[in-house]
Amino acid sequence: MKIMVVSPHPDDETLGAGGSILKLRDLGNKICWLNITDAKTGEYNNEFVEKRKIQIDKIINFFNFDNFINLKFSPADLNDSIKGNLIDSIGEAFDRIKPDCIILPDYNDAHSDHKYVFEAAYACSKIFRRSYIKRILTMEIISETNFGMPYDTFKPNLYVDITDYLDKKIEALKIYDTELGELPFPRSVDAVKAQAIIRGTESGALYAEAFRVIKEIE
C-alpha cells in the first residue's frame, strides 16, 4: 500500500504514528509524509527556522520516507479565509502520490490547526473525486487529541502493536528537541511511553499506538 501521513506541524507525524510508520515501512508499504505548516523567517527567529529545517531533514532520513511534500503554510494563516487554498493544495498532493490510505489528525483535537487540516483533507477524500483512497484513519497526537472536546472524545477502534518500535519512535522524537519538555509536560518521552503502555494494555501488547478508523473500503 501507499500510506500518506498528514501532519499539521512537524512532530505530529512522529507523536501520532511514529511507531506505525516504522512498522508499516518494514512490512513493505510505501510511506509518504505530507506536512502542512512550517516555520518562516519573519514569523520565527532565524535560529529556529534553521533548526526546523535540520529537524525535518533528519526526520525524512530517519523514517526513510518514499515521498515528502511540505506545503509550508503559515500556522497563523490556517483559518476560514484560506480553506479553499488549503483544500486545493492537499488535493494536488493526494493526486501526486495517489495514496491507498491517509492518516490524519483527529477532528476533535484541541488545536484549531489540526481541525482545519482534518476538514480540508477529508474534503479531498470523497470517493467520487479520489477513488484511490480506500482507508482513512485519524491518529492520536499527545497534547492535542487528549485535550479535545468531551462530547466526541477520541475512541480508538484500531491498535498497532509497536513493541518492537517504541525505542526508535522515541529516538525520532528526540530529533524535535525544541518541542520536548519534562513531565508533566505532555510532549515528553515519559508521557509518550506512558501513552504507548496504556494503548498496549487495551490491545494485548506491551506498547501500541491507537487510531480511529473513519472509512474503509474493501
Short mmCIF file of C-alpha atoms in Angstrom, two decimals:
data_model
loop_
_atom_site.label_atom_id
_atom_site.label_comp_id
_atom_site.label_asym_id
_atom_site.label_seq_id
_atom_site.Cartn_x
_atom_site.Cartn_y
_atom_site.Cartn_z
CA MET A 1 0.00 0.00 0.00
CA LYS A 2 0.86 3.65 -0.33
CA ILE A 3 0.23 5.31 3.00
CA MET A 4 0.31 9.08 3.47
CA VAL A 5 0.67 10.60 6.92
CA VAL A 6 -0.63 14.18 7.09
CA SER A 7 0.82 16.36 9.84
CA PRO A 8 -0.39 19.88 10.67
CA HIS A 9 3.10 20.64 12.06
CA PRO A 10 6.43 18.81 12.02
CA ASP A 11 6.46 16.44 15.02
CA ASP A 12 2.77 15.46 14.75
CA GLU A 13 3.66 12.60 12.39
CA THR A 14 6.10 11.17 14.94
CA LEU A 15 3.93 11.74 18.01
CA GLY A 16 0.85 10.25 16.37
CA ALA A 17 2.20 7.47 14.17
CA GLY A 18 5.97 7.18 14.55
CA GLY A 19 5.97 3.54 15.57
CA SER A 20 3.38 2.59 12.97
CA ILE A 21 5.32 4.36 10.23
CA LEU A 22 8.39 2.28 11.04
CA LYS A 23 6.41 -0.97 11.26
CA LEU A 24 4.42 -0.36 8.07
CA ARG A 25 7.60 0.50 6.18
CA ASP A 26 9.26 -2.71 7.36
CA LEU A 27 6.21 -4.63 6.12
CA GLY A 28 6.92 -3.35 2.60
CA ASN A 29 4.50 -0.43 2.32
CA LYS A 30 5.41 2.89 0.74
CA ILE A 31 5.18 5.68 3.32
CA CYS A 32 4.73 9.31 2.35
CA TRP A 33 4.73 12.40 4.55
CA LEU A 34 2.59 15.45 3.80
CA ASN A 35 3.38 18.33 6.15
CA ILE A 36 1.08 21.35 6.11
CA THR A 37 2.72 24.21 8.06
CA ASP A 38 6.29 25.26 8.63
CA ALA A 39 8.30 27.97 10.38
CA LYS A 40 9.03 31.01 8.25
CA THR A 41 11.53 33.84 8.61
CA GLY A 42 9.74 36.92 9.88
CA GLU A 43 7.33 34.88 11.97
CA TYR A 44 10.04 32.97 13.84
CA ASN A 45 13.63 33.92 14.61
CA ASN A 46 16.25 32.79 12.11
CA GLU A 47 17.83 30.33 14.53
CA PHE A 48 14.55 28.45 14.99
CA VAL A 49 13.82 28.44 11.24
CA GLU A 50 17.21 26.91 10.51
CA LYS A 51 16.80 24.43 13.35
CA ARG A 52 13.43 23.35 11.99
CA LYS A 53 14.92 22.74 8.52
CA ILE A 54 17.55 20.50 10.08
CA GLN A 55 14.92 18.65 12.11
CA ILE A 56 12.79 17.97 9.03
CA ASP A 57 15.78 16.70 7.05
CA LYS A 58 16.75 14.38 9.89
CA ILE A 59 13.20 13.04 10.22
CA ILE A 60 12.97 12.35 6.47
CA ASN A 61 16.19 10.36 6.66
CA PHE A 62 15.22 8.62 9.89
CA PHE A 63 11.91 7.29 8.58
CA ASN A 64 13.22 6.88 5.04
CA PHE A 65 10.01 8.32 3.56
CA ASP A 66 9.33 7.41 -0.06
CA ASN A 67 7.96 10.92 -0.67
CA PHE A 68 7.87 14.16 1.30
CA ILE A 69 5.70 17.17 0.48
CA ASN A 70 5.90 20.33 2.57
CA LEU A 71 3.10 22.79 1.81
CA LYS A 72 4.73 25.44 4.07
CA PHE A 73 1.55 27.21 5.11
CA SER A 74 1.99 29.61 8.00
CA PRO A 75 0.40 28.27 11.20
CA ALA A 76 -1.05 31.75 11.77
CA ASP A 77 -2.82 31.61 8.39
CA LEU A 78 -4.87 28.45 8.92
CA ASN A 79 -8.34 29.93 9.08
CA ASP A 80 -11.55 30.05 7.06
CA SER A 81 -10.17 32.61 4.61
CA ILE A 82 -7.59 30.18 3.16
CA LYS A 83 -9.63 27.00 3.41
CA GLY A 84 -10.16 26.78 -0.34
CA ASN A 85 -6.44 27.16 -0.99
CA LEU A 86 -5.66 24.54 1.65
CA ILE A 87 -8.11 22.07 0.10
CA ASP A 88 -6.64 22.65 -3.37
CA SER A 89 -3.07 22.17 -2.13
CA ILE A 90 -3.85 18.98 -0.23
CA GLY A 91 -5.85 17.63 -3.17
CA GLU A 92 -2.90 18.24 -5.50
CA ALA A 93 -0.62 16.40 -3.07
CA PHE A 94 -3.03 13.45 -2.95
CA ASP A 95 -3.19 13.32 -6.75
CA ARG A 96 0.59 13.39 -6.99
CA ILE A 97 1.05 10.39 -4.65
CA LYS A 98 -2.33 8.61 -5.01
CA PRO A 99 -2.24 7.02 -1.55
CA ASP A 100 -4.37 4.00 -0.71
CA CYS A 101 -4.53 5.09 2.93
CA ILE A 102 -4.33 8.50 4.58
CA ILE A 103 -3.61 9.11 8.27
CA LEU A 104 -4.91 12.47 9.52
CA PRO A 105 -5.01 14.43 12.76
CA ASP A 106 -8.21 13.74 14.65
CA TYR A 107 -11.16 16.05 14.02
CA ASN A 108 -11.62 16.60 17.77
CA ASP A 109 -8.04 17.70 18.50
CA ALA A 110 -7.75 20.78 20.70
CA HIS A 111 -5.53 22.76 18.29
CA SER A 112 -7.53 24.58 15.61
CA ASP A 113 -4.76 23.87 13.05
CA HIS A 114 -5.46 20.16 13.43
CA LYS A 115 -9.16 20.66 12.84
CA TYR A 116 -8.58 22.74 9.70
CA VAL A 117 -6.17 20.14 8.33
CA PHE A 118 -8.57 17.27 9.04
CA GLU A 119 -11.52 19.08 7.43
CA ALA A 120 -9.55 20.07 4.34
CA ALA A 121 -8.00 16.62 3.87
CA TYR A 122 -11.31 14.87 4.46
CA ALA A 123 -12.98 17.13 1.90
CA CYS A 124 -10.36 15.95 -0.59
CA SER A 125 -11.08 12.28 0.08
CA LYS A 126 -14.54 11.99 -1.48
CA ILE A 127 -14.70 8.67 -3.28
CA PHE A 128 -16.13 10.15 -6.48
CA ARG A 129 -13.14 12.51 -6.70
CA ARG A 130 -10.30 10.31 -5.46
CA SER A 131 -11.35 6.70 -5.68
CA TYR A 132 -7.80 5.54 -4.94
CA ILE A 133 -8.22 6.46 -1.24
CA LYS A 134 -9.60 3.31 0.36
CA ARG A 135 -8.80 3.87 4.02
CA ILE A 136 -8.91 6.95 6.26
CA LEU A 137 -7.55 6.93 9.81
CA THR A 138 -7.04 9.60 12.43
CA MET A 139 -4.10 9.38 14.80
CA GLU A 140 -3.73 10.14 18.48
CA ILE A 141 -1.36 13.09 18.96
CA ILE A 142 -0.48 13.54 22.61
CA SER A 143 -1.03 17.14 23.87
CA GLU A 144 -3.80 17.68 21.30
CA THR A 145 -6.05 14.61 20.93
CA ASN A 146 -6.31 14.06 24.68
CA PHE A 147 -7.44 17.68 25.18
CA GLY A 148 -10.30 17.54 22.68
CA MET A 149 -13.89 18.47 23.49
CA PRO A 150 -15.59 15.94 25.80
CA TYR A 151 -18.61 15.38 23.55
CA ASP A 152 -16.60 13.48 20.95
CA THR A 153 -13.50 12.20 22.65
CA PHE A 154 -11.04 10.02 20.75
CA LYS A 155 -12.27 6.43 20.89
CA PRO A 156 -9.77 4.20 19.07
CA ASN A 157 -11.00 1.24 17.06
CA LEU A 158 -7.62 0.27 15.61
CA TYR A 159 -4.44 -0.52 17.53
CA VAL A 160 -0.97 -1.12 16.10
CA ASP A 161 1.48 -3.13 18.21
CA ILE A 162 4.69 -1.06 18.25
CA THR A 163 6.51 -3.09 20.91
CA ASP A 164 9.50 -3.54 18.60
CA TYR A 165 9.44 0.10 17.51
CA LEU A 166 8.85 2.26 20.58
CA ASP A 167 12.53 2.87 21.23
CA LYS A 168 13.01 4.02 17.65
CA LYS A 169 9.92 6.24 17.86
CA ILE A 170 11.42 7.93 20.93
CA GLU A 171 14.72 8.27 19.09
CA ALA A 172 12.89 10.09 16.29
CA LEU A 173 11.00 12.24 18.76
CA LYS A 174 14.27 13.43 20.30
CA ILE A 175 15.14 14.99 16.94
CA TYR A 176 12.43 17.52 17.79
CA ASP A 177 14.28 18.66 20.89
CA THR A 178 12.74 22.15 20.59
CA GLU A 179 9.28 20.62 21.17
CA LEU A 180 10.06 18.31 24.09
CA GLY A 181 9.79 19.02 27.80
CA GLU A 182 9.81 17.21 31.12
CA LEU A 183 6.85 15.73 32.95
CA PRO A 184 4.13 16.79 33.48
CA PHE A 185 4.51 18.41 30.04
CA PRO A 186 2.66 16.04 27.66
CA ARG A 187 5.16 16.17 24.80
CA SER A 188 7.81 14.36 26.79
CA VAL A 189 9.48 10.99 26.38
CA ASP A 190 7.91 9.66 29.59
CA ALA A 191 4.40 10.75 28.55
CA VAL A 192 4.75 9.20 25.08
CA LYS A 193 5.92 5.94 26.62
CA ALA A 194 3.04 6.02 29.14
CA GLN A 195 0.55 6.53 26.33
CA ALA A 196 2.03 3.56 24.47
CA ILE A 197 1.71 1.42 27.61
CA ILE A 198 -1.96 2.36 28.09
CA ARG A 199 -2.81 1.61 24.45
CA GLY A 200 -0.84 -1.61 24.75
CA THR A 201 -2.84 -2.77 27.76
CA GLU A 202 -6.03 -2.09 25.81
CA SER A 203 -4.90 -4.26 22.92
CA GLY A 204 -2.86 -7.05 24.48
CA ALA A 205 0.53 -5.63 23.52
CA LEU A 206 3.41 -4.23 25.52
CA TYR A 207 3.29 -0.94 23.57
CA ALA A 208 0.79 0.25 20.97
CA GLU A 209 -0.42 3.26 19.00
CA ALA A 210 -4.13 3.94 18.61
CA PHE A 211 -6.14 5.19 15.63
CA ARG A 212 -9.74 5.96 14.76
CA VAL A 213 -10.93 4.35 11.52
CA ILE A 214 -13.06 6.92 9.70
CA LYS A 215 -13.64 4.98 6.48
CA GLU A 216 -12.52 1.69 4.97
CA ILE A 217 -13.43 0.32 1.55
CA GLU A 218 -12.66 -3.26 0.63
#
